[in-house]
Amino acid sequence: MANAQAQTVQVLHWWTSTSEEKAIASLSGRMAQENIVWKNAVIPSGSGIGAGIVLKSRMLAGDAPEVAQLNGVIISEWADLGLLQELDPVASSGKWEKSLFPTVWRLIQPKGHPVAVPLGIHRINTLFYNRKIFAKFDLSPPSNWDEFDALAKKLQQAGITPLAQSSEPWQLATLFETLVLSESDANFYRDAFVKKSSQAFVDPRFGRALSRLRSLKKYMPAPLTERTWIATTRMLADGDAAMLVMGDWAKGELNSWGIATDIGFSCAAVPNTANYHLYDIDTLVMLDKGAAARSAQEKIAQIAVSPVVQTEYNQIKGSIPVLRNPELNKMDSCSQTSWKIFSRGSAVQVPSLAHRMATDEISKDAIIAEIMRFFSNDSLSVSDTQKRLAAISRTLPK
């Protein structure tokens, strides 16, 4: 009888890696206990590219899923269209306003009503390093760029690629936004990527970040190709590279391969960013499919934010819970550091450009395209690129 009453819910998402699939299994397993069947509708790129396009096309075709993965600023855009279920009853009964971090609470209720379900918080400014390589050469994780350059040169002399990297645009943008933060501070970062101030783009601090990006090229694999983030992470795991700058979903993937935190690898902050948390928040939205779907959608929201699921899901995913009072003793060293920094409040929390937290999709794509143009063509000067970005910023939505 129970199976006959089970309700199938289709979920549109881009989680395709080993750790992501395990995280989904933990969430869908909890849903199954409530007689809800999770049906995958996967966008195979693995980075969210095209997710909005696929969702819009399905909406126009009258074939919307019940649940979709939407991250960051775009949540507000969909809420404006009146296409998302408001989750006030669930949020009220679950006391979300008190239990969630304020930044998370603000993100999911752009118009005063909660319209998204927060799953976890990723830290982007994470420097992963291979412990076996570092131990062999008696190296310590660098806290500034002089230390980074010194150990990178030492690794190169030993025939080891210092920095795992892909030329995929979002991966280069992920690296670059950490460089902007490392050469400035949280306020300047927001001026550039949230406010899109033309003055920020021509500032010397932005110029130093561009110069740093170009100087890091010599420490990357040659030739540099468009590896997936999973392949980039595998370089670190296999010892083909000593370090990696990536969101802490890489930690979840390393763990899923049987490589333990603080044994096979460890986490540090990108040089000069230890006091900041450059974040990406995973969220699900419920599409308005009428009363028939609503009970299952509300149950999913309730399950996802429950403490037991928050602990379980984020341990697998590599992220930290969205809760102000999680079970810290169940987190590894990387997650404990991430949570403690994020909990210091908005002054140290910095929204990721590359991962849709800082600005709209049009602005994000325009900025990343210029960064890619600069990185790919060594004949382009730092100053000319800054001027181009400043000019572009004046045309972008504010």
PDB file of C-alpha atoms in Angstrom, residues 141-371:
ATOM      1  CA  PRO A 141      50.967  25.680   3.063  1.00  0.00           C
ATOM      2  CA  PRO A 142      51.695  29.252   1.930  1.00  0.00           C
ATOM      3  CA  SER A 143      50.032  32.115   3.779  1.00  0.00           C
ATOM      4  CA  ASN A 144      51.143  34.786   1.300  1.00  0.00           C
ATOM      5  CA  TRP A 145      52.179  34.944  -2.350  1.00  0.00           C
ATOM      6  CA  ASP A 146      55.918  35.207  -1.699  1.00  0.00           C
ATOM      7  CA  GLU A 147      55.730  31.886   0.136  1.00  0.00           C
ATOM      8  CA  PHE A 148      53.607  30.447  -2.671  1.00  0.00           C
ATOM      9  CA  ASP A 149      56.139  31.482  -5.327  1.00  0.00           C
ATOM     10  CA  ALA A 150      59.045  30.056  -3.342  1.00  0.00           C
ATOM     11  CA  LEU A 151      57.496  26.637  -2.869  1.00  0.00           C
ATOM     12  CA  ALA A 152      56.089  26.556  -6.409  1.00  0.00           C
ATOM     13  CA  LYS A 153      59.590  27.067  -7.796  1.00  0.00           C
ATOM     14  CA  LYS A 154      60.924  24.332  -5.543  1.00  0.00           C
ATOM     15  CA  LEU A 155      58.245  21.953  -6.791  1.00  0.00           C
ATOM     16  CA  GLN A 156      58.937  22.817 -10.423  1.00  0.00           C
ATOM     17  CA  GLN A 157      62.637  22.102  -9.931  1.00  0.00           C
ATOM     18  CA  ALA A 158      61.607  18.657  -8.712  1.00  0.00           C
ATOM     19  CA  GLY A 159      59.482  18.110 -11.821  1.00  0.00           C
ATOM     20  CA  ILE A 160      56.108  18.548 -10.091  1.00  0.00           C
ATOM     21  CA  THR A 161      53.331  20.785 -11.406  1.00  0.00           C
ATOM     22  CA  PRO A 162      52.639  23.223  -8.558  1.00  0.00           C
ATOM     23  CA  LEU A 163      49.027  24.135  -9.333  1.00  0.00           C
ATOM     24  CA  ALA A 164      46.297  21.947 -10.819  1.00  0.00           C
ATOM     25  CA  GLN A 165      44.111  24.013 -13.137  1.00  0.00           C
ATOM     26  CA  SER A 166      41.710  23.839 -16.059  1.00  0.00           C
ATOM     27  CA  SER A 167      41.141  26.431 -18.774  1.00  0.00           C
ATOM     28  CA  GLU A 168      37.384  25.965 -18.402  1.00  0.00           C
ATOM     29  CA  PRO A 169      36.003  29.507 -17.927  1.00  0.00           C
ATOM     30  CA  TRP A 170      34.206  28.952 -14.625  1.00  0.00           C
ATOM     31  CA  GLN A 171      37.283  27.272 -13.119  1.00  0.00           C
ATOM     32  CA  LEU A 172      39.566  30.143 -14.137  1.00  0.00           C
ATOM     33  CA  ALA A 173      36.978  32.593 -12.816  1.00  0.00           C
ATOM     34  CA  THR A 174      36.942  30.691  -9.531  1.00  0.00           C
ATOM     35  CA  LEU A 175      40.696  31.143  -9.247  1.00  0.00           C
ATOM     36  CA  PHE A 176      40.564  34.782 -10.317  1.00  0.00           C
ATOM     37  CA  GLU A 177      37.915  35.874  -7.838  1.00  0.00           C
ATOM     38  CA  THR A 178      40.068  34.509  -5.006  1.00  0.00           C
ATOM     39  CA  LEU A 179      42.950  36.605  -6.362  1.00  0.00           C
ATOM     40  CA  VAL A 180      40.844  39.769  -6.336  1.00  0.00           C
ATOM     41  CA  LEU A 181      39.986  39.063  -2.698  1.00  0.00           C
ATOM     42  CA  SER A 182      43.612  38.289  -1.828  1.00  0.00           C
ATOM     43  CA  GLU A 183      44.847  41.568  -3.353  1.00  0.00           C
ATOM     44  CA  SER A 184      42.173  43.679  -1.647  1.00  0.00           C
ATOM     45  CA  ASP A 185      39.455  43.062   0.930  1.00  0.00           C
ATOM     46  CA  ALA A 186      35.774  42.177   1.184  1.00  0.00           C
ATOM     47  CA  ASN A 187      34.539  45.740   0.601  1.00  0.00           C
ATOM     48  CA  PHE A 188      36.603  46.194  -2.541  1.00  0.00           C
ATOM     49  CA  TYR A 189      35.518  42.790  -3.864  1.00  0.00           C
ATOM     50  CA  ARG A 190      31.870  43.811  -3.426  1.00  0.00           C
ATOM     51  CA  ASP A 191      32.525  47.151  -5.147  1.00  0.00           C
ATOM     52  CA  ALA A 192      33.818  45.269  -8.184  1.00  0.00           C
ATOM     53  CA  PHE A 193      31.543  42.257  -8.457  1.00  0.00           C
ATOM     54  CA  VAL A 194      28.348  43.219  -6.637  1.00  0.00           C
ATOM     55  CA  LYS A 195      28.122  46.972  -7.258  1.00  0.00           C
ATOM     56  CA  LYS A 196      30.099  46.716 -10.525  1.00  0.00           C
ATOM     57  CA  SER A 197      31.777  50.050  -9.876  1.00  0.00           C
ATOM     58  CA  SER A 198      33.779  51.202 -12.893  1.00  0.00           C
ATOM     59  CA  GLN A 199      36.330  52.717 -10.491  1.00  0.00           C
ATOM     60  CA  ALA A 200      36.974  49.335  -8.888  1.00  0.00           C
ATOM     61  CA  PHE A 201      37.937  47.787 -12.218  1.00  0.00           C
ATOM     62  CA  VAL A 202      40.636  50.400 -12.876  1.00  0.00           C
ATOM     63  CA  ASP A 203      41.926  50.307  -9.311  1.00  0.00           C
ATOM     64  CA  PRO A 204      45.560  49.117  -8.818  1.00  0.00           C
ATOM     65  CA  ARG A 205      44.303  46.281  -6.620  1.00  0.00           C
ATOM     66  CA  PHE A 206      42.290  44.842  -9.494  1.00  0.00           C
ATOM     67  CA  GLY A 207      45.333  45.261 -11.719  1.00  0.00           C
ATOM     68  CA  ARG A 208      47.450  43.278  -9.264  1.00  0.00           C
ATOM     69  CA  ALA A 209      44.914  40.442  -9.348  1.00  0.00           C
ATOM     70  CA  LEU A 210      45.148  40.329 -13.152  1.00  0.00           C
ATOM     71  CA  SER A 211      48.942  40.316 -12.982  1.00  0.00           C
ATOM     72  CA  ARG A 212      48.834  37.529 -10.401  1.00  0.00           C
ATOM     73  CA  LEU A 213      46.542  35.454 -12.603  1.00  0.00           C
ATOM     74  CA  ARG A 214      48.955  35.752 -15.499  1.00  0.00           C
ATOM     75  CA  SER A 215      51.983  34.996 -13.303  1.00  0.00           C
ATOM     76  CA  LEU A 216      50.352  31.811 -12.006  1.00  0.00           C
ATOM     77  CA  LYS A 217      50.104  30.467 -15.538  1.00  0.00           C
ATOM     78  CA  LYS A 218      53.706  29.253 -15.399  1.00  0.00           C
ATOM     79  CA  TYR A 219      52.837  26.999 -12.460  1.00  0.00           C
ATOM     80  CA  MET A 220      49.892  25.335 -14.214  1.00  0.00           C
ATOM     81  CA  PRO A 221      49.878  22.198 -16.397  1.00  0.00           C
ATOM     82  CA  ALA A 222      51.214  22.671 -19.902  1.00  0.00           C
ATOM     83  CA  PRO A 223      49.390  22.591 -22.186  1.00  0.00           C
ATOM     84  CA  LEU A 224      46.451  23.942 -20.210  1.00  0.00           C
ATOM     85  CA  THR A 225      43.233  22.258 -21.346  1.00  0.00           C
ATOM     86  CA  GLU A 226      39.539  22.323 -20.463  1.00  0.00           C
ATOM     87  CA  ARG A 227      39.568  19.579 -17.864  1.00  0.00           C
ATOM     88  CA  THR A 228      36.424  19.006 -15.823  1.00  0.00           C
ATOM     89  CA  TRP A 229      36.716  19.992 -12.173  1.00  0.00           C
ATOM     90  CA  ILE A 230      36.703  16.284 -11.350  1.00  0.00           C
ATOM     91  CA  ALA A 231      39.747  15.742 -13.579  1.00  0.00           C
ATOM     92  CA  THR A 232      41.434  18.795 -12.054  1.00  0.00           C
ATOM     93  CA  THR A 233      40.821  17.399  -8.570  1.00  0.00           C
ATOM     94  CA  ARG A 234      42.157  14.023  -9.702  1.00  0.00           C
ATOM     95  CA  MET A 235      45.471  15.710 -10.568  1.00  0.00           C
ATOM     96  CA  LEU A 236      45.858  16.632  -6.916  1.00  0.00           C
ATOM     97  CA  ALA A 237      44.747  13.203  -5.727  1.00  0.00           C
ATOM     98  CA  ASP A 238      47.214  11.366  -7.976  1.00  0.00           C
ATOM     99  CA  GLY A 239      50.137  13.647  -7.152  1.00  0.00           C
ATOM    100  CA  ASP A 240      50.241  15.070 -10.685  1.00  0.00           C
ATOM    101  CA  ALA A 241      49.940  18.503  -9.069  1.00  0.00           C
ATOM    102  CA  ALA A 242      50.731  19.660  -5.550  1.00  0.00           C
ATOM    103  CA  MET A 243      48.008  22.279  -5.022  1.00  0.00           C
ATOM    104  CA  LEU A 244      44.525  23.198  -6.179  1.00  0.00           C
ATOM    105  CA  VAL A 245      42.341  26.286  -5.694  1.00  0.00           C
ATOM    106  CA  MET A 246      38.748  25.119  -5.729  1.00  0.00           C
ATOM    107  CA  GLY A 247      35.520  25.248  -3.761  1.00  0.00           C
ATOM    108  CA  ASP A 248      35.342  22.638  -1.038  1.00  0.00           C
ATOM    109  CA  TRP A 249      33.181  20.364  -3.172  1.00  0.00           C
ATOM    110  CA  ALA A 250      36.641  19.106  -4.176  1.00  0.00           C
ATOM    111  CA  LYS A 251      37.034  17.854  -0.607  1.00  0.00           C
ATOM    112  CA  GLY A 252      33.798  15.904  -0.914  1.00  0.00           C
ATOM    113  CA  GLU A 253      35.075  14.310  -4.108  1.00  0.00           C
ATOM    114  CA  LEU A 254      38.467  13.433  -2.609  1.00  0.00           C
ATOM    115  CA  ASN A 255      36.730  11.849   0.372  1.00  0.00           C
ATOM    116  CA  SER A 256      34.451   9.863  -1.946  1.00  0.00           C
ATOM    117  CA  TRP A 257      37.560   8.400  -3.595  1.00  0.00           C
ATOM    118  CA  GLY A 258      38.772   7.174  -0.209  1.00  0.00           C
ATOM    119  CA  ILE A 259      41.300  10.000   0.246  1.00  0.00           C
ATOM    120  CA  ALA A 260      40.871  11.262   3.788  1.00  0.00           C
ATOM    121  CA  THR A 261      41.058  14.868   4.957  1.00  0.00           C
ATOM    122  CA  ASP A 262      44.347  15.578   6.804  1.00  0.00           C
ATOM    123  CA  ILE A 263      45.791  12.253   5.634  1.00  0.00           C
ATOM    124  CA  GLY A 264      45.920  12.363   1.837  1.00  0.00           C
ATOM    125  CA  PHE A 265      45.342  16.088   1.560  1.00  0.00           C
ATOM    126  CA  SER A 266      44.610  19.132   3.680  1.00  0.00           C
ATOM    127  CA  CYS A 267      42.931  22.522   3.273  1.00  0.00           C
ATOM    128  CA  ALA A 268      44.285  26.013   3.750  1.00  0.00           C
ATOM    129  CA  ALA A 269      43.040  29.418   2.651  1.00  0.00           C
ATOM    130  CA  VAL A 270      44.194  30.974  -0.609  1.00  0.00           C
ATOM    131  CA  PRO A 271      47.102  33.287   0.352  1.00  0.00           C
ATOM    132  CA  ASN A 272      45.985  36.494   2.087  1.00  0.00           C
ATOM    133  CA  THR A 273      42.334  35.362   2.356  1.00  0.00           C
ATOM    134  CA  ALA A 274      42.346  33.406   5.632  1.00  0.00           C
ATOM    135  CA  ASN A 275      39.998  35.885   7.308  1.00  0.00           C
ATOM    136  CA  TYR A 276      37.354  35.693   4.577  1.00  0.00           C
ATOM    137  CA  HIS A 277      34.750  33.204   3.422  1.00  0.00           C
ATOM    138  CA  LEU A 278      34.126  33.461  -0.318  1.00  0.00           C
ATOM    139  CA  TYR A 279      30.883  31.520  -0.485  1.00  0.00           C
ATOM    140  CA  ASP A 280      28.504  29.615  -2.722  1.00  0.00           C
ATOM    141  CA  ILE A 281      25.193  28.361  -1.313  1.00  0.00           C
ATOM    142  CA  ASP A 282      23.457  25.302  -2.776  1.00  0.00           C
ATOM    143  CA  THR A 283      19.693  25.751  -3.013  1.00  0.00           C
ATOM    144  CA  LEU A 284      16.644  24.010  -4.426  1.00  0.00           C
ATOM    145  CA  VAL A 285      13.480  25.772  -5.557  1.00  0.00           C
ATOM    146  CA  MET A 286       9.963  24.385  -5.807  1.00  0.00           C
ATOM    147  CA  LEU A 287       8.193  25.189  -9.069  1.00  0.00           C
ATOM    148  CA  ASP A 288       4.506  26.039  -8.874  1.00  0.00           C
ATOM    149  CA  LYS A 289       2.854  22.805 -10.030  1.00  0.00           C
ATOM    150  CA  GLY A 290      -0.415  23.221  -8.195  1.00  0.00           C
ATOM    151  CA  ALA A 291      -1.902  21.729  -5.049  1.00  0.00           C
ATOM    152  CA  ALA A 292      -1.155  18.119  -6.028  1.00  0.00           C
ATOM    153  CA  ALA A 293       2.601  18.644  -5.769  1.00  0.00           C
ATOM    154  CA  ARG A 294       2.630  21.051  -2.849  1.00  0.00           C
ATOM    155  CA  SER A 295       2.560  18.588   0.041  1.00  0.00           C
ATOM    156  CA  ALA A 296       5.575  16.679  -1.318  1.00  0.00           C
ATOM    157  CA  GLN A 297       7.436  19.923  -2.047  1.00  0.00           C
ATOM    158  CA  GLU A 298       6.877  21.196   1.492  1.00  0.00           C
ATOM    159  CA  LYS A 299       7.963  17.858   2.949  1.00  0.00           C
ATOM    160  CA  ILE A 300      11.212  18.008   0.927  1.00  0.00           C
ATOM    161  CA  ALA A 301      11.867  21.504   2.257  1.00  0.00           C
ATOM    162  CA  GLN A 302      11.279  20.332   5.805  1.00  0.00           C
ATOM    163  CA  ILE A 303      13.569  17.317   5.380  1.00  0.00           C
ATOM    164  CA  ALA A 304      16.414  19.247   3.712  1.00  0.00           C
ATOM    165  CA  VAL A 305      16.792  21.795   6.512  1.00  0.00           C
ATOM    166  CA  SER A 306      16.448  19.288   9.376  1.00  0.00           C
ATOM    167  CA  PRO A 307      19.629  19.018  11.511  1.00  0.00           C
ATOM    168  CA  VAL A 308      20.201  15.322  10.810  1.00  0.00           C
ATOM    169  CA  VAL A 309      20.026  15.806   7.024  1.00  0.00           C
ATOM    170  CA  GLN A 310      22.134  18.960   7.180  1.00  0.00           C
ATOM    171  CA  THR A 311      24.872  17.029   8.966  1.00  0.00           C
ATOM    172  CA  GLU A 312      24.693  13.991   6.719  1.00  0.00           C
ATOM    173  CA  TYR A 313      24.399  15.783   3.373  1.00  0.00           C
ATOM    174  CA  ASN A 314      27.171  18.322   4.005  1.00  0.00           C
ATOM    175  CA  GLN A 315      29.614  15.726   5.328  1.00  0.00           C
ATOM    176  CA  ILE A 316      29.335  14.027   1.933  1.00  0.00           C
ATOM    177  CA  LYS A 317      29.155  17.149  -0.237  1.00  0.00           C
ATOM    178  CA  GLY A 318      32.182  18.846   1.379  1.00  0.00           C
ATOM    179  CA  SER A 319      30.169  21.910   2.391  1.00  0.00           C
ATOM    180  CA  ILE A 320      28.961  23.156   5.777  1.00  0.00           C
ATOM    181  CA  PRO A 321      25.405  23.262   7.131  1.00  0.00           C
ATOM    182  CA  VAL A 322      23.299  26.375   6.686  1.00  0.00           C
ATOM    183  CA  LEU A 323      22.441  26.227  10.399  1.00  0.00           C
ATOM    184  CA  ARG A 324      23.737  28.562  13.090  1.00  0.00           C
ATOM    185  CA  ASN A 325      24.091  25.689  15.572  1.00  0.00           C
ATOM    186  CA  PRO A 326      25.198  22.541  13.714  1.00  0.00           C
ATOM    187  CA  GLU A 327      26.983  19.519  15.124  1.00  0.00           C
ATOM    188  CA  LEU A 328      30.534  20.851  14.998  1.00  0.00           C
ATOM    189  CA  ASN A 329      32.006  17.654  16.419  1.00  0.00           C
ATOM    190  CA  LYS A 330      30.901  15.808  13.277  1.00  0.00           C
ATOM    191  CA  MET A 331      32.834  18.147  10.966  1.00  0.00           C
ATOM    192  CA  ASP A 332      36.407  17.580   9.789  1.00  0.00           C
ATOM    193  CA  SER A 333      39.076  20.262  10.207  1.00  0.00           C
ATOM    194  CA  CYS A 334      38.318  21.930   6.865  1.00  0.00           C
ATOM    195  CA  SER A 335      34.609  22.244   7.609  1.00  0.00           C
ATOM    196  CA  GLN A 336      35.145  23.447  11.156  1.00  0.00           C
ATOM    197  CA  THR A 337      37.368  26.264   9.895  1.00  0.00           C
ATOM    198  CA  SER A 338      34.888  27.125   7.155  1.00  0.00           C
ATOM    199  CA  TRP A 339      31.942  27.227   9.575  1.00  0.00           C
ATOM    200  CA  LYS A 340      33.776  29.280  12.208  1.00  0.00           C
ATOM    201  CA  ILE A 341      34.778  31.934   9.664  1.00  0.00           C
ATOM    202  CA  PHE A 342      31.332  32.107   8.056  1.00  0.00           C
ATOM    203  CA  SER A 343      29.735  32.442  11.495  1.00  0.00           C
ATOM    204  CA  ARG A 344      31.632  35.710  12.089  1.00  0.00           C
ATOM    205  CA  GLY A 345      29.008  37.453   9.988  1.00  0.00           C
ATOM    206  CA  SER A 346      28.522  39.468   6.842  1.00  0.00           C
ATOM    207  CA  ALA A 347      31.741  41.468   7.213  1.00  0.00           C
ATOM    208  CA  VAL A 348      33.821  38.404   6.305  1.00  0.00           C
ATOM    209  CA  GLN A 349      31.305  36.713   3.994  1.00  0.00           C
ATOM    210  CA  VAL A 350      32.017  37.397   0.323  1.00  0.00           C
ATOM    211  CA  PRO A 351      29.596  36.289  -2.446  1.00  0.00           C
ATOM    212  CA  SER A 352      31.158  34.350  -5.311  1.00  0.00           C
ATOM    213  CA  LEU A 353      31.038  35.912  -8.771  1.00  0.00           C
ATOM    214  CA  ALA A 354      31.766  32.672 -10.605  1.00  0.00           C
ATOM    215  CA  HIS A 355      29.077  30.772  -8.721  1.00  0.00           C
ATOM    216  CA  ARG A 356      26.191  33.237  -9.129  1.00  0.00           C
ATOM    217  CA  MET A 357      26.168  34.697  -5.625  1.00  0.00           C
ATOM    218  CA  ALA A 358      27.437  38.207  -6.449  1.00  0.00           C
ATOM    219  CA  THR A 359      25.516  39.364  -9.506  1.00  0.00           C
ATOM    220  CA  ASP A 360      23.165  38.540 -12.358  1.00  0.00           C
ATOM    221  CA  GLU A 361      23.993  36.078 -15.115  1.00  0.00           C
ATOM    222  CA  ILE A 362      24.545  38.722 -17.822  1.00  0.00           C
ATOM    223  CA  SER A 363      27.073  40.625 -15.700  1.00  0.00           C
ATOM    224  CA  LYS A 364      28.813  37.461 -14.568  1.00  0.00           C
ATOM    225  CA  ASP A 365      29.237  36.192 -18.121  1.00  0.00           C
ATOM    226  CA  ALA A 366      30.483  39.553 -19.395  1.00  0.00           C
ATOM    227  CA  ILE A 367      33.135  39.881 -16.690  1.00  0.00           C
ATOM    228  CA  ILE A 368      34.314  36.282 -17.025  1.00  0.00           C
ATOM    229  CA  ALA A 369      34.564  36.647 -20.808  1.00  0.00           C
ATOM    230  CA  GLU A 370      36.991  39.549 -20.376  1.00  0.00           C
ATOM    231  CA  ILE A 371      39.052  37.655 -17.799  1.00  0.00           C
TER     232      ILE A 371
END
